[in-house]
PDB file of C-alpha atoms in Angstrom:
ATOM      1  CA  MET A  17     -25.968 -37.137 -28.366  1.00  0.00           C
ATOM      2  CA  CYS A  18     -28.694 -34.819 -27.112  1.00  0.00           C
ATOM      3  CA  ILE A  19     -28.598 -30.997 -27.003  1.00  0.00           C
ATOM      4  CA  ARG A  20     -29.652 -29.493 -23.525  1.00  0.00           C
ATOM      5  CA  LEU A  21     -29.576 -26.046 -21.997  1.00  0.00           C
ATOM      6  CA  ALA A  22     -26.431 -25.197 -20.054  1.00  0.00           C
ATOM      7  CA  THR A  23     -26.710 -24.480 -16.412  1.00  0.00           C
ATOM      8  CA  LEU A  24     -24.436 -22.512 -14.001  1.00  0.00           C
ATOM      9  CA  ASP A  25     -23.161 -25.818 -12.674  1.00  0.00           C
ATOM     10  CA  ASP A  26     -21.703 -26.546 -16.147  1.00  0.00           C
ATOM     11  CA  ILE A  27     -19.218 -23.506 -15.971  1.00  0.00           C
ATOM     12  CA  PRO A  28     -16.040 -25.410 -14.944  1.00  0.00           C
ATOM     13  CA  ALA A  29     -16.614 -27.962 -17.684  1.00  0.00           C
ATOM     14  CA  LEU A  30     -17.451 -25.356 -20.141  1.00  0.00           C
ATOM     15  CA  THR A  31     -14.308 -23.393 -19.301  1.00  0.00           C
ATOM     16  CA  ALA A  32     -12.231 -26.580 -19.996  1.00  0.00           C
ATOM     17  CA  LEU A  33     -14.118 -27.248 -23.236  1.00  0.00           C
ATOM     18  CA  ILE A  34     -13.396 -23.693 -24.407  1.00  0.00           C
ATOM     19  CA  ALA A  35      -9.567 -24.110 -23.735  1.00  0.00           C
ATOM     20  CA  ASP A  36      -9.542 -27.530 -25.339  1.00  0.00           C
ATOM     21  CA  SER A  37     -11.329 -26.281 -28.314  1.00  0.00           C
ATOM     22  CA  VAL A  38      -9.342 -23.041 -28.848  1.00  0.00           C
ATOM     23  CA  ARG A  39      -6.016 -24.776 -28.244  1.00  0.00           C
ATOM     24  CA  GLY A  40      -6.857 -27.784 -30.304  1.00  0.00           C
ATOM     25  CA  LEU A  41      -8.524 -26.234 -33.282  1.00  0.00           C
ATOM     26  CA  SER A  42      -6.723 -23.031 -33.806  1.00  0.00           C
ATOM     27  CA  PRO A  43      -3.194 -24.222 -35.093  1.00  0.00           C
ATOM     28  CA  GLY A  44      -2.826 -23.155 -38.580  1.00  0.00           C
ATOM     29  CA  PHE A  45      -5.071 -20.180 -38.088  1.00  0.00           C
ATOM     30  CA  TYR A  46      -3.690 -18.486 -35.059  1.00  0.00           C
ATOM     31  CA  SER A  47      -0.301 -18.488 -33.257  1.00  0.00           C
ATOM     32  CA  ALA A  48       0.243 -19.934 -29.851  1.00  0.00           C
ATOM     33  CA  ALA A  49       0.600 -16.369 -28.551  1.00  0.00           C
ATOM     34  CA  GLN A  50      -2.808 -15.375 -30.126  1.00  0.00           C
ATOM     35  CA  VAL A  51      -4.534 -18.438 -28.656  1.00  0.00           C
ATOM     36  CA  GLU A  52      -3.223 -17.859 -25.100  1.00  0.00           C
ATOM     37  CA  ALA A  53      -3.895 -14.122 -25.148  1.00  0.00           C
ATOM     38  CA  ALA A  54      -7.448 -14.771 -26.506  1.00  0.00           C
ATOM     39  CA  LEU A  55      -8.152 -17.379 -23.740  1.00  0.00           C
ATOM     40  CA  ILE A  56      -7.368 -14.656 -21.195  1.00  0.00           C
ATOM     41  CA  ALA A  57      -9.015 -11.624 -22.705  1.00  0.00           C
ATOM     42  CA  VAL A  58     -11.813 -12.868 -25.144  1.00  0.00           C
ATOM     43  CA  PHE A  59     -12.891 -16.512 -24.847  1.00  0.00           C
ATOM     44  CA  GLY A  60     -14.728 -17.646 -21.963  1.00  0.00           C
ATOM     45  CA  VAL A  61     -18.086 -18.458 -20.512  1.00  0.00           C
ATOM     46  CA  ASP A  62     -20.733 -15.770 -20.903  1.00  0.00           C
ATOM     47  CA  THR A  63     -22.985 -16.389 -18.044  1.00  0.00           C
ATOM     48  CA  GLN A  64     -25.674 -14.061 -19.372  1.00  0.00           C
ATOM     49  CA  LEU A  65     -26.304 -16.582 -22.078  1.00  0.00           C
ATOM     50  CA  ILE A  66     -26.819 -19.333 -19.460  1.00  0.00           C
ATOM     51  CA  ASP A  67     -29.072 -17.052 -17.401  1.00  0.00           C
ATOM     52  CA  ASP A  68     -31.153 -16.254 -20.394  1.00  0.00           C
ATOM     53  CA  GLY A  69     -31.576 -19.886 -21.306  1.00  0.00           C
ATOM     54  CA  THR A  70     -29.982 -19.491 -24.793  1.00  0.00           C
ATOM     55  CA  TYR A  71     -26.770 -21.543 -24.299  1.00  0.00           C
ATOM     56  CA  TYR A  72     -26.780 -25.172 -25.179  1.00  0.00           C
ATOM     57  CA  VAL A  73     -24.463 -28.173 -24.454  1.00  0.00           C
ATOM     58  CA  VAL A  74     -23.974 -31.428 -26.257  1.00  0.00           C
ATOM     59  CA  ASP A  75     -22.624 -33.848 -23.760  1.00  0.00           C
ATOM     60  CA  GLY A  76     -19.935 -36.397 -24.724  1.00  0.00           C
ATOM     61  CA  ALA A  77     -18.519 -39.347 -22.846  1.00  0.00           C
ATOM     62  CA  ASP A  78     -16.273 -37.380 -20.624  1.00  0.00           C
ATOM     63  CA  GLY A  79     -17.874 -33.912 -20.549  1.00  0.00           C
ATOM     64  CA  PRO A  80     -19.191 -31.384 -23.014  1.00  0.00           C
ATOM     65  CA  ALA A  81     -18.405 -32.414 -26.590  1.00  0.00           C
ATOM     66  CA  ALA A  82     -19.731 -29.021 -27.836  1.00  0.00           C
ATOM     67  CA  ALA A  83     -21.478 -25.797 -26.753  1.00  0.00           C
ATOM     68  CA  GLY A  84     -22.999 -22.838 -28.393  1.00  0.00           C
ATOM     69  CA  GLY A  85     -25.794 -20.392 -28.144  1.00  0.00           C
ATOM     70  CA  TRP A  86     -27.752 -17.445 -29.435  1.00  0.00           C
ATOM     71  CA  SER A  87     -28.585 -14.068 -27.807  1.00  0.00           C
ATOM     72  CA  ARG A  88     -31.121 -11.404 -27.881  1.00  0.00           C
ATOM     73  CA  ARG A  89     -28.612  -9.009 -26.231  1.00  0.00           C
ATOM     74  CA  ARG A  90     -26.249  -6.471 -27.896  1.00  0.00           C
ATOM     75  CA  THR A  91     -22.958  -8.247 -27.081  1.00  0.00           C
ATOM     76  CA  LEU A  92     -21.561  -9.886 -30.196  1.00  0.00           C
ATOM     77  CA  TYR A  93     -18.779 -11.983 -28.788  1.00  0.00           C
ATOM     78  CA  GLY A  94     -16.533 -12.652 -25.685  1.00  0.00           C
ATOM     79  CA  GLY A  95     -16.989 -14.206 -22.295  1.00  0.00           C
ATOM     80  CA  ASP A  96     -17.773 -12.417 -19.004  1.00  0.00           C
ATOM     81  CA  GLN A  97     -14.106 -11.197 -18.749  1.00  0.00           C
ATOM     82  CA  ALA A  98     -14.643  -9.233 -22.096  1.00  0.00           C
ATOM     83  CA  LYS A  99     -18.090  -7.741 -21.513  1.00  0.00           C
ATOM     84  CA  ASP A 100     -19.308  -4.401 -20.406  1.00  0.00           C
ATOM     85  CA  ALA A 101     -21.869  -4.426 -17.525  1.00  0.00           C
ATOM     86  CA  ASP A 102     -24.525  -3.085 -19.786  1.00  0.00           C
ATOM     87  CA  ASP A 103     -25.894  -5.636 -22.243  1.00  0.00           C
ATOM     88  CA  PRO A 104     -29.287  -4.389 -23.521  1.00  0.00           C
ATOM     89  CA  LEU A 105     -31.779  -6.367 -25.315  1.00  0.00           C
ATOM     90  CA  LEU A 106     -32.102  -6.168 -29.235  1.00  0.00           C
ATOM     91  CA  ASP A 107     -35.126  -5.229 -31.174  1.00  0.00           C
ATOM     92  CA  PRO A 108     -36.028  -8.289 -33.142  1.00  0.00           C
ATOM     93  CA  HIS A 109     -37.721  -6.153 -35.861  1.00  0.00           C
ATOM     94  CA  THR A 110     -34.651  -3.953 -36.541  1.00  0.00           C
ATOM     95  CA  GLU A 111     -31.585  -5.867 -35.176  1.00  0.00           C
ATOM     96  CA  ALA A 112     -30.017  -9.219 -35.740  1.00  0.00           C
ATOM     97  CA  ALA A 113     -29.847 -11.980 -33.129  1.00  0.00           C
ATOM     98  CA  ARG A 114     -26.366 -13.065 -32.037  1.00  0.00           C
ATOM     99  CA  ILE A 115     -24.974 -16.552 -32.661  1.00  0.00           C
ATOM    100  CA  ARG A 116     -22.586 -16.853 -29.765  1.00  0.00           C
ATOM    101  CA  ALA A 117     -19.761 -18.821 -28.204  1.00  0.00           C
ATOM    102  CA  PHE A 118     -19.559 -21.918 -30.285  1.00  0.00           C
ATOM    103  CA  PHE A 119     -16.842 -24.403 -29.140  1.00  0.00           C
ATOM    104  CA  VAL A 120     -16.348 -28.022 -30.140  1.00  0.00           C
ATOM    105  CA  HIS A 121     -13.905 -30.323 -28.337  1.00  0.00           C
ATOM    106  CA  PRO A 122     -11.219 -31.419 -30.895  1.00  0.00           C
ATOM    107  CA  SER A 123     -12.056 -34.979 -30.456  1.00  0.00           C
ATOM    108  CA  TYR A 124     -15.618 -34.396 -31.669  1.00  0.00           C
ATOM    109  CA  ALA A 125     -14.665 -31.776 -34.488  1.00  0.00           C
ATOM    110  CA  ARG A 126     -16.253 -32.248 -37.950  1.00  0.00           C
ATOM    111  CA  GLN A 127     -19.008 -34.553 -36.648  1.00  0.00           C
ATOM    112  CA  GLY A 128     -21.842 -32.101 -37.245  1.00  0.00           C
ATOM    113  CA  LEU A 129     -22.220 -30.833 -33.686  1.00  0.00           C
ATOM    114  CA  GLY A 130     -21.669 -27.197 -34.689  1.00  0.00           C
ATOM    115  CA  ARG A 131     -24.390 -27.498 -37.295  1.00  0.00           C
ATOM    116  CA  ARG A 132     -26.759 -29.190 -34.786  1.00  0.00           C
ATOM    117  CA  LEU A 133     -26.131 -26.440 -32.238  1.00  0.00           C
ATOM    118  CA  TYR A 134     -26.621 -23.783 -34.948  1.00  0.00           C
ATOM    119  CA  ASN A 135     -29.971 -25.272 -36.106  1.00  0.00           C
ATOM    120  CA  GLU A 136     -31.196 -25.145 -32.491  1.00  0.00           C
ATOM    121  CA  CYS A 137     -30.110 -21.584 -32.114  1.00  0.00           C
ATOM    122  CA  ALA A 138     -31.509 -20.384 -35.358  1.00  0.00           C
ATOM    123  CA  HIS A 139     -34.725 -22.001 -34.749  1.00  0.00           C
ATOM    124  CA  ALA A 140     -35.070 -20.302 -31.278  1.00  0.00           C
ATOM    125  CA  ALA A 141     -34.015 -16.945 -32.601  1.00  0.00           C
ATOM    126  CA  ARG A 142     -36.784 -17.298 -35.235  1.00  0.00           C
ATOM    127  CA  ASP A 143     -39.317 -18.152 -32.640  1.00  0.00           C
ATOM    128  CA  ALA A 144     -38.280 -15.134 -30.746  1.00  0.00           C
ATOM    129  CA  GLY A 145     -39.162 -12.919 -33.750  1.00  0.00           C
ATOM    130  CA  PHE A 146     -35.690 -12.366 -35.205  1.00  0.00           C
ATOM    131  CA  ASN A 147     -35.348 -12.257 -39.041  1.00  0.00           C
ATOM    132  CA  ARG A 148     -31.318 -11.842 -39.258  1.00  0.00           C
ATOM    133  CA  LEU A 149     -28.448 -13.531 -37.430  1.00  0.00           C
ATOM    134  CA  GLU A 150     -24.991 -12.005 -36.882  1.00  0.00           C
ATOM    135  CA  LEU A 151     -21.887 -13.502 -35.296  1.00  0.00           C
ATOM    136  CA  MET A 152     -18.181 -12.787 -34.817  1.00  0.00           C
ATOM    137  CA  ALA A 153     -16.315 -15.738 -36.266  1.00  0.00           C
ATOM    138  CA  THR A 154     -12.842 -16.942 -35.321  1.00  0.00           C
ATOM    139  CA  LEU A 155     -10.830 -17.974 -38.377  1.00  0.00           C
ATOM    140  CA  PRO A 156     -11.227 -21.738 -37.576  1.00  0.00           C
ATOM    141  CA  GLY A 157     -14.990 -21.197 -37.436  1.00  0.00           C
ATOM    142  CA  VAL A 158     -15.402 -19.458 -40.810  1.00  0.00           C
ATOM    143  CA  PRO A 159     -15.662 -22.534 -43.024  1.00  0.00           C
ATOM    144  CA  LEU A 160     -18.662 -23.814 -40.781  1.00  0.00           C
ATOM    145  CA  TYR A 161     -20.394 -20.395 -40.852  1.00  0.00           C
ATOM    146  CA  GLU A 162     -19.887 -20.145 -44.617  1.00  0.00           C
ATOM    147  CA  ALA A 163     -21.345 -23.600 -45.096  1.00  0.00           C
ATOM    148  CA  LEU A 164     -24.349 -22.553 -43.039  1.00  0.00           C
ATOM    149  CA  GLY A 165     -24.941 -19.466 -45.397  1.00  0.00           C
ATOM    150  CA  PHE A 166     -23.218 -16.729 -43.377  1.00  0.00           C
ATOM    151  CA  VAL A 167     -21.338 -14.096 -45.381  1.00  0.00           C
ATOM    152  CA  ALA A 168     -18.446 -11.848 -44.336  1.00  0.00           C
ATOM    153  CA  ALA A 169     -19.587  -8.452 -43.495  1.00  0.00           C
ATOM    154  CA  GLU A 170     -16.425  -7.024 -41.838  1.00  0.00           C
ATOM    155  CA  HIS A 171     -12.881  -8.075 -40.944  1.00  0.00           C
ATOM    156  CA  VAL A 172     -11.973  -7.066 -37.439  1.00  0.00           C
ATOM    157  CA  VAL A 173      -8.706  -7.071 -35.482  1.00  0.00           C
ATOM    158  CA  VAL A 174      -8.993  -7.226 -31.725  1.00  0.00           C
ATOM    159  CA  PRO A 175      -6.060  -5.930 -29.759  1.00  0.00           C
ATOM    160  CA  LEU A 176      -5.007  -8.333 -27.002  1.00  0.00           C
ATOM    161  CA  ASN A 177      -2.251  -8.260 -24.338  1.00  0.00           C
ATOM    162  CA  HIS A 178       1.388  -7.559 -25.081  1.00  0.00           C
ATOM    163  CA  GLY A 179       0.795  -6.266 -28.572  1.00  0.00           C
ATOM    164  CA  VAL A 180      -0.926  -9.473 -29.771  1.00  0.00           C
ATOM    165  CA  ASP A 181      -3.870  -8.941 -32.233  1.00  0.00           C
ATOM    166  CA  LEU A 182      -6.618 -11.461 -32.984  1.00  0.00           C
ATOM    167  CA  PRO A 183      -8.292 -11.356 -36.408  1.00  0.00           C
ATOM    168  CA  LEU A 184     -11.943 -12.162 -36.461  1.00  0.00           C
ATOM    169  CA  ILE A 185     -14.660 -11.836 -39.139  1.00  0.00           C
ATOM    170  CA  ARG A 186     -18.160 -10.514 -38.406  1.00  0.00           C
ATOM    171  CA  MET A 187     -20.738 -12.506 -40.547  1.00  0.00           C
ATOM    172  CA  THR A 188     -24.464 -12.252 -41.145  1.00  0.00           C
ATOM    173  CA  ARG A 189     -27.347 -14.049 -42.670  1.00  0.00           C
ATOM    174  CA  ASP A 190     -31.074 -14.164 -42.834  1.00  0.00           C
ATOM    175  CA  CYS A 191     -32.830 -16.534 -40.432  1.00  0.00           C
TER     176      CYS A 191
END
């Protein structure tokens, strides 16, 4: 399976991938209420990543098997529905590039696709002059990111709709 840049034409398939990934890989980490609230308020396609040419797709037999990207912008996590209009560029000499929006279809989980996407992103961030990486990990994603050398920097609780909270972990590492 090859990694390619995502396009705006991929948005419907990426939206379906995100929902399948979150619903399929979150049990045991998040409640059903947390999953559904997060799909509305937080998880979704960030079209700025696509526009910037920093979001990648691994195609499977029936659509995207995985997607993930990196960013030279301030936003740390969340789809278009969770972002402010202003998303300024980071300074690669003083700030960390963002690892963003990694989702794997449950039928492709634990087959190395997340690691392959990460390697693509880390290489591109290094080429852009960044020396540090930062991400906001979901609880199901923490084992992958720890295996990739990320360390927890901060535990965060994001308030969602109807009094539901979503625990996340901000993680960092050198490129």
